[in-house]
Amino acid sequence: MNKILKIFIGLITLLILQACNEKSNSDKITLSKNTLGQKKEYTCEECIVLIDNLVKKSSYDSYFKSNYKSSYSILVNEATKEKITIQILLTDNEHNNIPIGWLELDLQNDKLRNITNDDENPEDLQSDASLINQFKDQCMQCCTD
């Protein structure tokens, strides 16, 4: 995908999510604890928190912090059983979210990749394999809805 198409898709997605966020509760979502050892499917919101944790614990986070003096947020752009496309957003002084990067969580190969510069030759990132496995175990239903 070329960058212009990615930015266009990201902006449309951002507008839709912003409309949804205005209607939703602003409380921070945390991951549910599984108390009886039963396999529990996470909600989609919990899965997004899990993806956010994965990105923030990856080598992308240190790269970002060395290049920007701001924090970032994520937006799940596309989710399938094979991969999750993640948009990295920077908030400007006027509180607008600006897309600055793209990551891909490859669920078939258990890899987090930076696809910002070239989606056909992505850069593998260091990531927490246990978070990827947790996502695969408890979030796959969310990806297929």
Coordinates of C-alpha atoms in Angstrom, one line a residue:
M1 CA 0.0 0.0 0.0
N2 CA 1.3 3.4 -0.7
K3 CA 1.6 6.0 2.1
I4 CA -1.1 8.3 0.8
L5 CA -3.7 5.4 0.8
K6 CA -2.6 4.4 4.3
I7 CA -3.0 8.0 5.6
F8 CA -6.4 8.3 3.9
I9 CA -7.6 5.0 5.5
G10 CA -6.1 6.1 8.8
L11 CA -7.9 9.5 8.8
I12 CA -11.3 7.9 7.9
T13 CA -10.8 5.3 10.7
L14 CA -9.8 8.0 13.1
L15 CA -12.9 10.0 12.3
I16 CA -15.1 7.0 12.9
L17 CA -13.3 6.1 16.2
Q18 CA -13.5 9.6 17.4
A19 CA -17.2 9.6 16.9
C20 CA -17.5 6.3 18.8
N21 CA -15.2 7.6 21.6
E22 CA -17.4 10.6 22.2
K23 CA -20.3 8.2 23.0
S24 CA -18.2 5.7 25.1
N25 CA -17.2 5.9 28.7
S26 CA -13.8 7.5 29.1
D27 CA -12.6 5.1 31.9
K28 CA -9.3 3.4 31.2
I29 CA -9.8 -0.3 30.2
T30 CA -7.7 -2.9 31.9
L31 CA -7.2 -6.6 31.1
S32 CA -9.6 -8.9 32.9
K33 CA -8.1 -11.4 35.2
N34 CA -8.9 -15.1 34.6
T35 CA -9.6 -16.2 38.2
L36 CA -10.4 -20.0 37.8
G37 CA -7.8 -20.9 35.2
Q38 CA -10.5 -21.0 32.6
K39 CA -9.7 -19.7 29.1
K40 CA -11.6 -16.4 28.8
E41 CA -11.9 -14.5 25.6
Y42 CA -11.0 -10.9 26.0
T43 CA -13.3 -8.1 24.8
C44 CA -12.2 -6.1 21.8
E45 CA -11.3 -3.2 24.1
E46 CA -9.1 -5.5 26.2
C47 CA -7.4 -6.8 23.1
I48 CA -6.6 -3.2 22.0
V49 CA -5.0 -2.6 25.5
L50 CA -3.0 -5.8 25.0
I51 CA -1.8 -4.6 21.6
D52 CA -0.9 -1.3 23.1
N53 CA 1.1 -3.1 25.8
L54 CA 2.9 -5.1 23.1
V55 CA 3.9 -2.0 21.1
K56 CA 5.0 -0.1 24.2
K57 CA 7.2 -3.1 25.3
S58 CA 8.7 -3.5 21.8
S59 CA 11.8 -2.1 20.3
Y60 CA 9.5 0.4 18.5
D61 CA 8.9 2.2 21.8
S62 CA 12.6 3.0 22.3
Y63 CA 13.0 4.0 18.6
F64 CA 10.0 6.4 19.0
K65 CA 11.3 7.9 22.2
S66 CA 14.7 8.6 20.7
N67 CA 13.1 10.4 17.7
Y68 CA 10.1 12.3 19.2
K69 CA 9.6 14.3 22.4
S70 CA 6.0 13.2 22.7
S71 CA 3.9 10.2 23.5
Y72 CA 2.0 8.2 20.9
S73 CA -1.2 6.2 20.8
I74 CA -2.2 3.3 18.7
L75 CA -5.2 2.6 16.5
V76 CA -6.0 -0.8 15.2
N77 CA -6.6 -0.3 11.5
E78 CA -7.4 -3.8 10.3
A79 CA -7.6 -7.1 12.1
T80 CA -7.8 -10.6 10.6
K81 CA -6.8 -14.1 11.8
E82 CA -3.5 -13.6 10.0
K83 CA -2.4 -10.1 10.9
I84 CA -3.3 -6.9 12.8
T85 CA -2.4 -3.6 11.2
I86 CA -1.6 -0.9 13.8
Q87 CA -1.4 2.8 13.2
I88 CA 0.9 4.9 15.3
L89 CA -0.6 8.3 16.1
L90 CA 1.1 11.5 17.4
T91 CA -1.1 14.1 19.1
D92 CA -0.2 17.7 18.0
N93 CA -0.7 20.9 20.1
E94 CA -4.3 21.2 18.9
H95 CA -5.1 17.7 20.1
N96 CA -5.3 16.3 16.5
N97 CA -4.1 12.7 16.0
I98 CA -1.5 12.6 13.2
P99 CA -0.6 9.2 11.7
I100 CA 3.2 8.8 11.8
G101 CA 3.8 5.1 11.4
W102 CA 2.4 1.7 10.8
L103 CA 3.1 -1.7 12.5
E104 CA 1.9 -5.1 11.6
L105 CA 1.4 -8.0 14.1
D106 CA 2.0 -11.1 12.0
L107 CA 0.0 -13.8 13.9
Q108 CA 1.1 -16.6 11.7
N109 CA 4.8 -16.0 12.4
D110 CA 4.5 -14.4 15.8
K111 CA 6.3 -11.2 14.8
L112 CA 5.7 -7.5 15.3
R113 CA 7.0 -5.6 12.3
N114 CA 7.5 -1.9 11.3
I115 CA 5.9 -1.4 7.9
T116 CA 6.1 2.4 7.8
N117 CA 8.8 2.7 5.2
D118 CA 8.1 -0.4 3.1
D119 CA 5.2 -2.8 3.7
E120 CA 6.7 -5.4 1.4
N121 CA 10.1 -5.4 3.2
P122 CA 9.1 -4.8 6.8
E123 CA 11.5 -4.4 9.7
D124 CA 11.2 -7.0 12.4
L125 CA 10.9 -5.5 15.9
Q126 CA 11.9 -7.1 19.2
S127 CA 8.7 -7.9 21.0
D128 CA 7.4 -9.9 24.0
A129 CA 6.4 -13.3 22.7
S130 CA 4.2 -14.0 25.7
L131 CA 2.0 -11.0 24.8
I132 CA 1.7 -12.2 21.2
N133 CA 0.7 -15.7 22.5
Q134 CA -1.8 -14.1 25.0
F135 CA -3.3 -12.2 22.1
K136 CA -3.6 -15.4 20.0
D137 CA -5.1 -17.3 22.9
Q138 CA -7.7 -14.7 24.0
C139 CA -8.3 -12.3 21.2
M140 CA -8.9 -14.2 18.0
Q141 CA -12.7 -13.9 18.2
C142 CA -12.4 -10.2 18.3
C143 CA -10.4 -10.3 15.0
T144 CA -13.0 -12.2 13.2
D145 CA -16.1 -10.2 14.2

